[in-house]
Coordinates of C-alpha atoms in Angstrom, one line a residue:
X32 CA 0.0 0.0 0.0
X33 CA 3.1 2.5 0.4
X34 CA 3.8 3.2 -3.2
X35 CA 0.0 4.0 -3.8
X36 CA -0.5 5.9 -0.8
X37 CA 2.7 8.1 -1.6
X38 CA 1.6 8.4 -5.1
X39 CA -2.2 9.4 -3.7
X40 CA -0.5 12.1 -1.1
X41 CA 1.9 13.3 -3.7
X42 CA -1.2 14.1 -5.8
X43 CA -2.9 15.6 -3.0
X44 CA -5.7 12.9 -2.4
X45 CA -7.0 12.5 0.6
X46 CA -6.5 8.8 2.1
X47 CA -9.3 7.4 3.8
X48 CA -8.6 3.9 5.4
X49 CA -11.2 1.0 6.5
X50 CA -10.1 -1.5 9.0
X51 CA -12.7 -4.4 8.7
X52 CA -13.6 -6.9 11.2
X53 CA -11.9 -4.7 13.8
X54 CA -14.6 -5.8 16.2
X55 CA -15.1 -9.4 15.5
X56 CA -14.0 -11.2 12.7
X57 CA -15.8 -14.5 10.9
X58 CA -12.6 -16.8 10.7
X59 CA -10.2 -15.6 14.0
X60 CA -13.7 -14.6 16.0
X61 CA -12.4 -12.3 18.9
X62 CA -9.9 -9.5 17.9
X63 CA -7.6 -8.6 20.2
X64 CA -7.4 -4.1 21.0
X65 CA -3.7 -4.4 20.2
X66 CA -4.3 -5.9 16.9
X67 CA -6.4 -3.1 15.8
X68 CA -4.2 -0.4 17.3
X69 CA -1.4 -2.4 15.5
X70 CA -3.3 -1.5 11.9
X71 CA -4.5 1.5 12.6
X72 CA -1.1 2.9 13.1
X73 CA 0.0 1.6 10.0
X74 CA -2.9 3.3 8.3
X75 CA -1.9 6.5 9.9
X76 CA 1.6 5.7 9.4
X77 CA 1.0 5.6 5.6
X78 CA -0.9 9.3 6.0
X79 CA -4.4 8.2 6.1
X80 CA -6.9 11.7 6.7
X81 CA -9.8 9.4 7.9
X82 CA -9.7 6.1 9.5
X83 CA -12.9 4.1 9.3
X84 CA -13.2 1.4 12.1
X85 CA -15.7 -1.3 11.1
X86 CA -17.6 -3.8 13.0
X87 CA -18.4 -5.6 9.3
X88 CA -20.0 -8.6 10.6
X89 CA -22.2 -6.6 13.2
X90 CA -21.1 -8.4 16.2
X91 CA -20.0 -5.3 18.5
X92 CA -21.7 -4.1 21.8
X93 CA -21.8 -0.7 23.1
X94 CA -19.0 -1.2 25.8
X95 CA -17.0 -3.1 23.3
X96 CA -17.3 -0.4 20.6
X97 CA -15.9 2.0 23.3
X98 CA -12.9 -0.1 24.1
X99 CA -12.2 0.1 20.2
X100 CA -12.7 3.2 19.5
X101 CA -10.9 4.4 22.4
X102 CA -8.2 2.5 21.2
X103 CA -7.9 3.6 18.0
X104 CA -7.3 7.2 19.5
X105 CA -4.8 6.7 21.1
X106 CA -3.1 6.1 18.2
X107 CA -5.1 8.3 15.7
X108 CA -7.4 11.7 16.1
X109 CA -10.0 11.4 16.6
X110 CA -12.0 13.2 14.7
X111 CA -10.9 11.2 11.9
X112 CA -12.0 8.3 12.9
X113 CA -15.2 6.9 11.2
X114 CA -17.5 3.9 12.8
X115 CA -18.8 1.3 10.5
X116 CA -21.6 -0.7 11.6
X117 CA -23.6 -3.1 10.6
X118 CA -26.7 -4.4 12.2
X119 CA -26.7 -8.1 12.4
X120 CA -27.5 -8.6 16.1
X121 CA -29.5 -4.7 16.5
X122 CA -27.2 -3.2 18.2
X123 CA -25.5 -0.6 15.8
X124 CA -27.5 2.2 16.9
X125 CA -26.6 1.7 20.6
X126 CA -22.9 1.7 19.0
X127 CA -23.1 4.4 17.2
X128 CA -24.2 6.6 20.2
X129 CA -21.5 4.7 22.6
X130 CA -19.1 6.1 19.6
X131 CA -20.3 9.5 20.6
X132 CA -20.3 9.8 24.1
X133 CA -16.3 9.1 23.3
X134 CA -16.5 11.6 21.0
X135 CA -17.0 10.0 17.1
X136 CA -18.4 11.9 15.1
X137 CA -18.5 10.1 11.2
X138 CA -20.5 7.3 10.6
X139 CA -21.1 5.4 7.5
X140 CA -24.8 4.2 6.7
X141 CA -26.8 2.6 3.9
X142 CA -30.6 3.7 2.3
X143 CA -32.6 1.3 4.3
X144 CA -29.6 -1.0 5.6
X145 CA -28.8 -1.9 2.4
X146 CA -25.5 -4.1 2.0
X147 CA -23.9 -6.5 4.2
X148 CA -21.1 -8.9 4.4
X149 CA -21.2 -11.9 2.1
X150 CA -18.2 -14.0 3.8
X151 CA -19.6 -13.9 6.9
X152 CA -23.1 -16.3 7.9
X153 CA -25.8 -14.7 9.0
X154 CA -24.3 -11.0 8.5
X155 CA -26.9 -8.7 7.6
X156 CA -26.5 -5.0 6.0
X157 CA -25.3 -1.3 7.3
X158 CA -27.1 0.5 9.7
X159 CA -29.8 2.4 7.6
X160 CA -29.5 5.8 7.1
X161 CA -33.1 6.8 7.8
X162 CA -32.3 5.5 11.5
X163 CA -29.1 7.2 12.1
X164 CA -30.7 10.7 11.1
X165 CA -33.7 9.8 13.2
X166 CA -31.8 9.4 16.2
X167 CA -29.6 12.4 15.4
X168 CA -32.5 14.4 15.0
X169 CA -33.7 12.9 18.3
X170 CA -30.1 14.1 19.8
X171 CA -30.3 17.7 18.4
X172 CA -27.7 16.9 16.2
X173 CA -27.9 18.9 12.8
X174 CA -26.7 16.4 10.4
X175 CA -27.8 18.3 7.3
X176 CA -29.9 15.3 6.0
X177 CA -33.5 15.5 4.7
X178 CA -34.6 12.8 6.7
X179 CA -38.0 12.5 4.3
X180 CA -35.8 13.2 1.1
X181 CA -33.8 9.5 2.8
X182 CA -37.2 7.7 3.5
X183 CA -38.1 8.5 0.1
X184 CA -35.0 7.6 -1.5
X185 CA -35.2 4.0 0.6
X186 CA -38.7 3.4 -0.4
X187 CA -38.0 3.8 -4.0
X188 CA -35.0 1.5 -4.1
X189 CA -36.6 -1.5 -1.6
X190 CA -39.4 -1.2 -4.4
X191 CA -37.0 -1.5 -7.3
X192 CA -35.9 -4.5 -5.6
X193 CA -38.8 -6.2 -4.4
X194 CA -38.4 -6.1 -0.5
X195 CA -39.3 -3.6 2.3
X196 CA -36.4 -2.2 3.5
X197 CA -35.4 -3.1 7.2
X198 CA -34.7 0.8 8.6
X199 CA -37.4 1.0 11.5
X200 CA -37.5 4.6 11.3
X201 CA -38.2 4.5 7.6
X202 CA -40.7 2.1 8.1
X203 CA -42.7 3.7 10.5
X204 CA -42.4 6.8 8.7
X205 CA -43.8 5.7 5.6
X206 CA -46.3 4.1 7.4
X207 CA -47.7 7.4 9.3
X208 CA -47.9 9.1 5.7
X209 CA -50.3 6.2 4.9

């Protein structure tokens, strides 16, 4: 990865990193903190602007996403570290807002948890947008998202594909506008 992050630097790209399975991982299960600090100062070794830490198969818990996430800062700032989560076992809203009362503040999404993780049994998608920006809302936190325009955008895409979308928020919304 040297020679193409020099070459992205030199060119004055920004260098945005993912560390996957940094919370659990479908082959070694358990990841140790030092591991993950181990990689993510080799991301910001290699001059990486954002690090994104992501719990790909979904199997992180609020105290556990702390740990992580406090780990990561000590070896990166962090304000440029970004949480990933997906929502396999319902808890990536509760580790979203354990990333914020450390202090994260960038989190990746998908239109109506669209995604997932096809290595990994049983991993479902991303947390869906529509819920994030609820809760943000909820939190007084000005996101800049049209909530509606991403309830909109989620019910036209589950319908392309055939399926209701799993965001609760969306749902529910949708639902109350009959």
């Amino acid at each position: 990865f040297e020679p193409v992050a020099k070459a992205a630097k030199a060119s004055g790209l920004r260098l945005r990193a993912s560390i996957s399975c940094a919370f659990g991982c479908p082959y070694q299960g358990e990841v140790p903190l030092d591991a993950v600090a181990d990689v993510v100062r080799r991301m910001r070794d290699l001059g990486c602007d954002e690090i994104d830490i992501a719990d790909t198969i979904g199997v992180s818990t609020p105290r556990k996403t702390q740990a992580v996430m406090e780990t990561a800062a000590r070896e990166f700032h962090l304000d440029r570290i970004a949480g990933h989560f997906h929502d396999t076992y319902g808890q990536a809203l509760a580790n979203i807002y354990a990333s914020l009362e450390i202090g994260v503040s960038i989190f990746h999404s998908s239109v109506s948890g669209l995604g997932g993780c096809p290595y990994a049994k049983g991993a479902t998608g991303n947390v869906a947008t529509e819920d994030v920006v609820y809760m943000m809302n909820g939190l007084g936190i000005e996101t800049g998202i049209d909530l509606d325009k991403v309830v909109d955008a989620g019910l036209f895409i589950t319908g392309v594909l055939g399926r209701k979308g799993v965001s609760r928020a969306g749902n529910a919304l949708a639902a109350k506008r009959g």
